[in-house]
């Protein structure tokens, strides 16, 4: 099979996996829900080439937002996905020199979760300021949204190494 066609198939499958995981694997929270999609976005550059990971992750989160009524905030989610993919790629390739020991993979998962947590806080702060709220009111609102983000970060920290171990085996077969 042509390598470019195969890469497009992998991108589509991975984007679909992100959409399905966010859509159907949810833990409801008072202000939002927790899902494994963030872990899959963070893992993408370890399983796909970086550019393919970017495309699959952005496509996956955008399609979820489009299909589930979250389009108004989609630009923030897409930016978060791009930052997370670059974070994972940088940590794995530059900091850990492509050493995929379970310790390194776990550390990357923890750092990705922390970065995502900070990005979500900034997103809520900026969104409130854009609609005209003052800094203090925006700050309070952003803090009120953080419990779900905290649990999502915990889920990402746990799932990142677990999913890497299982999915890496599958993706290595098709390199």
PDB file of C-alpha atoms in Angstrom:
ATOM      1  CA  UNK A   1       0.000   0.000   0.000  1.00  0.00           C
ATOM      2  CA  UNK A   2       1.163   3.515  -0.768  1.00  0.00           C
ATOM      3  CA  UNK A   3       2.802   5.079   2.348  1.00  0.00           C
ATOM      4  CA  UNK A   4       0.933   8.392   1.962  1.00  0.00           C
ATOM      5  CA  UNK A   5      -2.417   6.638   1.754  1.00  0.00           C
ATOM      6  CA  UNK A   6      -1.533   4.516   4.771  1.00  0.00           C
ATOM      7  CA  UNK A   7      -0.562   7.643   6.748  1.00  0.00           C
ATOM      8  CA  UNK A   8      -3.914   9.243   5.851  1.00  0.00           C
ATOM      9  CA  UNK A   9      -5.721   6.112   7.018  1.00  0.00           C
ATOM     10  CA  UNK A  10      -3.822   6.192  10.335  1.00  0.00           C
ATOM     11  CA  UNK A  11      -4.608   9.902  10.766  1.00  0.00           C
ATOM     12  CA  UNK A  12      -8.307   9.243  10.156  1.00  0.00           C
ATOM     13  CA  UNK A  13      -8.399   6.253  12.486  1.00  0.00           C
ATOM     14  CA  UNK A  14      -6.591   8.130  15.251  1.00  0.00           C
ATOM     15  CA  UNK A  15      -8.834  11.193  14.853  1.00  0.00           C
ATOM     16  CA  UNK A  16     -11.837   8.855  15.020  1.00  0.00           C
ATOM     17  CA  UNK A  17     -10.452   7.226  18.158  1.00  0.00           C
ATOM     18  CA  UNK A  18     -10.203  10.660  19.786  1.00  0.00           C
ATOM     19  CA  UNK A  19     -13.791  11.548  18.805  1.00  0.00           C
ATOM     20  CA  UNK A  20     -15.197   8.234  20.022  1.00  0.00           C
ATOM     21  CA  UNK A  21     -13.237   8.311  23.286  1.00  0.00           C
ATOM     22  CA  UNK A  22     -14.477  11.805  24.154  1.00  0.00           C
ATOM     23  CA  UNK A  23     -18.043  11.098  23.023  1.00  0.00           C
ATOM     24  CA  UNK A  24     -18.625   7.766  24.733  1.00  0.00           C
ATOM     25  CA  UNK A  25     -16.137   7.450  27.598  1.00  0.00           C
ATOM     26  CA  UNK A  26     -17.181  10.223  29.954  1.00  0.00           C
ATOM     27  CA  UNK A  27     -17.369  10.779  33.665  1.00  0.00           C
ATOM     28  CA  UNK A  28     -19.848  13.610  34.328  1.00  0.00           C
ATOM     29  CA  UNK A  29     -18.692  16.411  36.610  1.00  0.00           C
ATOM     30  CA  UNK A  30     -20.725  19.314  38.029  1.00  0.00           C
ATOM     31  CA  UNK A  31     -19.423  21.796  35.429  1.00  0.00           C
ATOM     32  CA  UNK A  32     -18.095  19.546  32.648  1.00  0.00           C
ATOM     33  CA  UNK A  33     -16.988  15.958  32.098  1.00  0.00           C
ATOM     34  CA  UNK A  34     -13.769  13.951  32.301  1.00  0.00           C
ATOM     35  CA  UNK A  35     -12.677  11.901  29.284  1.00  0.00           C
ATOM     36  CA  UNK A  36      -9.622  10.067  27.897  1.00  0.00           C
ATOM     37  CA  UNK A  37      -9.338  12.276  24.792  1.00  0.00           C
ATOM     38  CA  UNK A  38      -6.610  14.436  26.324  1.00  0.00           C
ATOM     39  CA  UNK A  39      -4.423  11.391  26.921  1.00  0.00           C
ATOM     40  CA  UNK A  40      -4.889  10.321  23.292  1.00  0.00           C
ATOM     41  CA  UNK A  41      -3.998  13.789  22.009  1.00  0.00           C
ATOM     42  CA  UNK A  42      -0.900  13.824  24.215  1.00  0.00           C
ATOM     43  CA  UNK A  43       0.119  10.353  23.026  1.00  0.00           C
ATOM     44  CA  UNK A  44      -0.288  11.067  19.337  1.00  0.00           C
ATOM     45  CA  UNK A  45       3.288  12.226  18.604  1.00  0.00           C
ATOM     46  CA  UNK A  46       4.641   9.069  20.224  1.00  0.00           C
ATOM     47  CA  UNK A  47       2.504   6.874  17.968  1.00  0.00           C
ATOM     48  CA  UNK A  48       2.404   8.888  14.735  1.00  0.00           C
ATOM     49  CA  UNK A  49       4.855  11.197  13.010  1.00  0.00           C
ATOM     50  CA  UNK A  50       4.628  14.692  14.526  1.00  0.00           C
ATOM     51  CA  UNK A  51       2.830  16.319  11.593  1.00  0.00           C
ATOM     52  CA  UNK A  52       0.435  13.389  11.334  1.00  0.00           C
ATOM     53  CA  UNK A  53      -0.106  13.576  15.096  1.00  0.00           C
ATOM     54  CA  UNK A  54      -0.910  17.277  14.824  1.00  0.00           C
ATOM     55  CA  UNK A  55      -3.393  16.690  12.039  1.00  0.00           C
ATOM     56  CA  UNK A  56      -5.046  13.700  13.734  1.00  0.00           C
ATOM     57  CA  UNK A  57      -5.315  15.457  17.097  1.00  0.00           C
ATOM     58  CA  UNK A  58      -6.657  18.726  15.697  1.00  0.00           C
ATOM     59  CA  UNK A  59      -9.083  16.861  13.448  1.00  0.00           C
ATOM     60  CA  UNK A  60     -10.247  14.651  16.323  1.00  0.00           C
ATOM     61  CA  UNK A  61     -10.945  17.430  18.815  1.00  0.00           C
ATOM     62  CA  UNK A  62     -12.448  19.702  16.142  1.00  0.00           C
ATOM     63  CA  UNK A  63     -14.806  16.980  14.890  1.00  0.00           C
ATOM     64  CA  UNK A  64     -15.911  16.233  18.439  1.00  0.00           C
ATOM     65  CA  UNK A  65     -16.639  19.918  19.044  1.00  0.00           C
ATOM     66  CA  UNK A  66     -18.425  20.244  15.710  1.00  0.00           C
ATOM     67  CA  UNK A  67     -20.603  17.172  16.259  1.00  0.00           C
ATOM     68  CA  UNK A  68     -21.435  17.911  19.897  1.00  0.00           C
ATOM     69  CA  UNK A  69     -22.293  21.603  19.991  1.00  0.00           C
ATOM     70  CA  UNK A  70     -18.992  22.950  21.300  1.00  0.00           C
ATOM     71  CA  UNK A  71     -17.939  24.774  18.143  1.00  0.00           C
ATOM     72  CA  UNK A  72     -17.859  28.204  19.803  1.00  0.00           C
ATOM     73  CA  UNK A  73     -14.918  27.174  21.986  1.00  0.00           C
ATOM     74  CA  UNK A  74     -13.257  24.955  19.426  1.00  0.00           C
ATOM     75  CA  UNK A  75     -10.446  27.365  18.558  1.00  0.00           C
ATOM     76  CA  UNK A  76      -9.170  27.172  22.141  1.00  0.00           C
ATOM     77  CA  UNK A  77      -9.343  23.369  22.132  1.00  0.00           C
ATOM     78  CA  UNK A  78      -7.479  23.198  18.822  1.00  0.00           C
ATOM     79  CA  UNK A  79      -4.755  25.510  20.161  1.00  0.00           C
ATOM     80  CA  UNK A  80      -4.505  23.381  23.321  1.00  0.00           C
ATOM     81  CA  UNK A  81      -4.157  20.228  21.196  1.00  0.00           C
ATOM     82  CA  UNK A  82      -1.377  21.822  19.121  1.00  0.00           C
ATOM     83  CA  UNK A  83       0.513  22.914  22.246  1.00  0.00           C
ATOM     84  CA  UNK A  84       0.136  19.481  23.859  1.00  0.00           C
ATOM     85  CA  UNK A  85       1.360  17.663  20.730  1.00  0.00           C
ATOM     86  CA  UNK A  86       4.421  19.930  20.554  1.00  0.00           C
ATOM     87  CA  UNK A  87       4.999  19.504  24.310  1.00  0.00           C
ATOM     88  CA  UNK A  88       4.976  15.707  24.064  1.00  0.00           C
ATOM     89  CA  UNK A  89       7.151  15.761  20.963  1.00  0.00           C
ATOM     90  CA  UNK A  90       9.680  18.128  22.564  1.00  0.00           C
ATOM     91  CA  UNK A  91       9.858  16.188  25.820  1.00  0.00           C
ATOM     92  CA  UNK A  92      10.221  12.814  24.141  1.00  0.00           C
ATOM     93  CA  UNK A  93      12.666  13.799  21.409  1.00  0.00           C
ATOM     94  CA  UNK A  94      14.749  16.539  23.025  1.00  0.00           C
ATOM     95  CA  UNK A  95      14.602  15.967  26.783  1.00  0.00           C
ATOM     96  CA  UNK A  96      14.376  12.166  26.940  1.00  0.00           C
ATOM     97  CA  UNK A  97      16.257  11.493  23.664  1.00  0.00           C
ATOM     98  CA  UNK A  98      13.539   9.093  22.402  1.00  0.00           C
ATOM     99  CA  UNK A  99      14.043   6.831  25.425  1.00  0.00           C
ATOM    100  CA  UNK A 100      10.611   5.310  25.979  1.00  0.00           C
ATOM    101  CA  UNK A 101      11.236   3.775  29.367  1.00  0.00           C
ATOM    102  CA  UNK A 102       8.088   3.591  31.466  1.00  0.00           C
ATOM    103  CA  UNK A 103       9.602   6.175  33.834  1.00  0.00           C
ATOM    104  CA  UNK A 104      10.119   8.674  31.004  1.00  0.00           C
ATOM    105  CA  UNK A 105       6.695   8.023  29.501  1.00  0.00           C
ATOM    106  CA  UNK A 106       5.092   8.520  32.920  1.00  0.00           C
ATOM    107  CA  UNK A 107       6.949  11.796  33.441  1.00  0.00           C
ATOM    108  CA  UNK A 108       5.856  13.004  29.999  1.00  0.00           C
ATOM    109  CA  UNK A 109       2.246  12.117  30.856  1.00  0.00           C
ATOM    110  CA  UNK A 110       2.449  14.046  34.120  1.00  0.00           C
ATOM    111  CA  UNK A 111       3.992  17.097  32.464  1.00  0.00           C
ATOM    112  CA  UNK A 112       1.439  17.023  29.641  1.00  0.00           C
ATOM    113  CA  UNK A 113      -1.380  16.898  32.190  1.00  0.00           C
ATOM    114  CA  UNK A 114       0.070  19.883  34.044  1.00  0.00           C
ATOM    115  CA  UNK A 115       0.463  21.876  30.822  1.00  0.00           C
ATOM    116  CA  UNK A 116      -3.120  21.055  29.816  1.00  0.00           C
ATOM    117  CA  UNK A 117      -4.389  22.090  33.270  1.00  0.00           C
ATOM    118  CA  UNK A 118      -2.640  25.457  32.953  1.00  0.00           C
ATOM    119  CA  UNK A 119      -3.898  25.920  29.381  1.00  0.00           C
ATOM    120  CA  UNK A 120      -7.490  25.262  30.449  1.00  0.00           C
ATOM    121  CA  UNK A 121      -7.215  27.831  33.221  1.00  0.00           C
ATOM    122  CA  UNK A 122      -5.820  30.407  30.785  1.00  0.00           C
ATOM    123  CA  UNK A 123      -8.555  29.557  28.281  1.00  0.00           C
ATOM    124  CA  UNK A 124     -11.355  30.204  30.767  1.00  0.00           C
ATOM    125  CA  UNK A 125      -9.686  33.397  31.955  1.00  0.00           C
ATOM    126  CA  UNK A 126      -9.278  34.751  28.415  1.00  0.00           C
ATOM    127  CA  UNK A 127     -12.786  33.760  27.336  1.00  0.00           C
ATOM    128  CA  UNK A 128     -14.296  35.655  30.241  1.00  0.00           C
ATOM    129  CA  UNK A 129     -12.180  38.708  29.590  1.00  0.00           C
ATOM    130  CA  UNK A 130     -13.134  38.651  25.897  1.00  0.00           C
ATOM    131  CA  UNK A 131     -16.827  38.844  26.774  1.00  0.00           C
ATOM    132  CA  UNK A 132     -16.155  41.874  28.934  1.00  0.00           C
ATOM    133  CA  UNK A 133     -15.751  40.599  32.481  1.00  0.00           C
ATOM    134  CA  UNK A 134     -13.113  42.232  34.646  1.00  0.00           C
ATOM    135  CA  UNK A 135      -9.954  40.406  35.608  1.00  0.00           C
ATOM    136  CA  UNK A 136     -11.189  39.492  39.117  1.00  0.00           C
ATOM    137  CA  UNK A 137     -14.502  38.093  37.878  1.00  0.00           C
ATOM    138  CA  UNK A 138     -12.712  36.214  35.090  1.00  0.00           C
ATOM    139  CA  UNK A 139     -10.250  34.772  37.599  1.00  0.00           C
ATOM    140  CA  UNK A 140     -13.061  33.532  39.861  1.00  0.00           C
ATOM    141  CA  UNK A 141     -14.853  31.984  36.895  1.00  0.00           C
ATOM    142  CA  UNK A 142     -11.668  30.261  35.710  1.00  0.00           C
ATOM    143  CA  UNK A 143     -11.089  28.824  39.204  1.00  0.00           C
ATOM    144  CA  UNK A 144     -14.667  27.536  39.297  1.00  0.00           C
ATOM    145  CA  UNK A 145     -14.015  25.458  36.167  1.00  0.00           C
ATOM    146  CA  UNK A 146     -10.879  23.797  37.472  1.00  0.00           C
ATOM    147  CA  UNK A 147     -12.272  20.764  39.376  1.00  0.00           C
ATOM    148  CA  UNK A 148     -13.149  18.919  36.154  1.00  0.00           C
ATOM    149  CA  UNK A 149      -9.791  19.915  34.670  1.00  0.00           C
ATOM    150  CA  UNK A 150      -8.030  18.578  37.752  1.00  0.00           C
ATOM    151  CA  UNK A 151      -9.707  15.177  37.367  1.00  0.00           C
ATOM    152  CA  UNK A 152      -9.006  15.185  33.627  1.00  0.00           C
ATOM    153  CA  UNK A 153      -5.338  15.815  34.447  1.00  0.00           C
ATOM    154  CA  UNK A 154      -5.339  12.848  36.848  1.00  0.00           C
ATOM    155  CA  UNK A 155      -6.965  10.643  34.190  1.00  0.00           C
ATOM    156  CA  UNK A 156      -4.349  11.785  31.656  1.00  0.00           C
ATOM    157  CA  UNK A 157      -1.513  11.021  34.092  1.00  0.00           C
ATOM    158  CA  UNK A 158      -2.860   7.495  34.631  1.00  0.00           C
ATOM    159  CA  UNK A 159      -3.904   6.677  31.060  1.00  0.00           C
ATOM    160  CA  UNK A 160      -0.868   8.125  29.260  1.00  0.00           C
ATOM    161  CA  UNK A 161       1.615   5.375  30.216  1.00  0.00           C
ATOM    162  CA  UNK A 162      -1.033   2.627  30.134  1.00  0.00           C
ATOM    163  CA  UNK A 163      -2.235   3.550  26.654  1.00  0.00           C
ATOM    164  CA  UNK A 164       1.308   4.036  25.420  1.00  0.00           C
ATOM    165  CA  UNK A 165       2.328   0.519  26.388  1.00  0.00           C
ATOM    166  CA  UNK A 166      -0.666  -1.060  24.646  1.00  0.00           C
ATOM    167  CA  UNK A 167      -1.026   1.234  21.605  1.00  0.00           C
ATOM    168  CA  UNK A 168       2.701   1.449  20.899  1.00  0.00           C
ATOM    169  CA  UNK A 169       2.790  -2.292  20.254  1.00  0.00           C
ATOM    170  CA  UNK A 170       0.020  -1.960  17.678  1.00  0.00           C
ATOM    171  CA  UNK A 171       1.497   1.100  15.930  1.00  0.00           C
ATOM    172  CA  UNK A 172       5.013  -0.417  15.817  1.00  0.00           C
ATOM    173  CA  UNK A 173       3.635  -3.261  13.681  1.00  0.00           C
ATOM    174  CA  UNK A 174       2.640  -0.789  10.989  1.00  0.00           C
ATOM    175  CA  UNK A 175       5.679   1.505  10.791  1.00  0.00           C
TER     176      UNK A 175
END
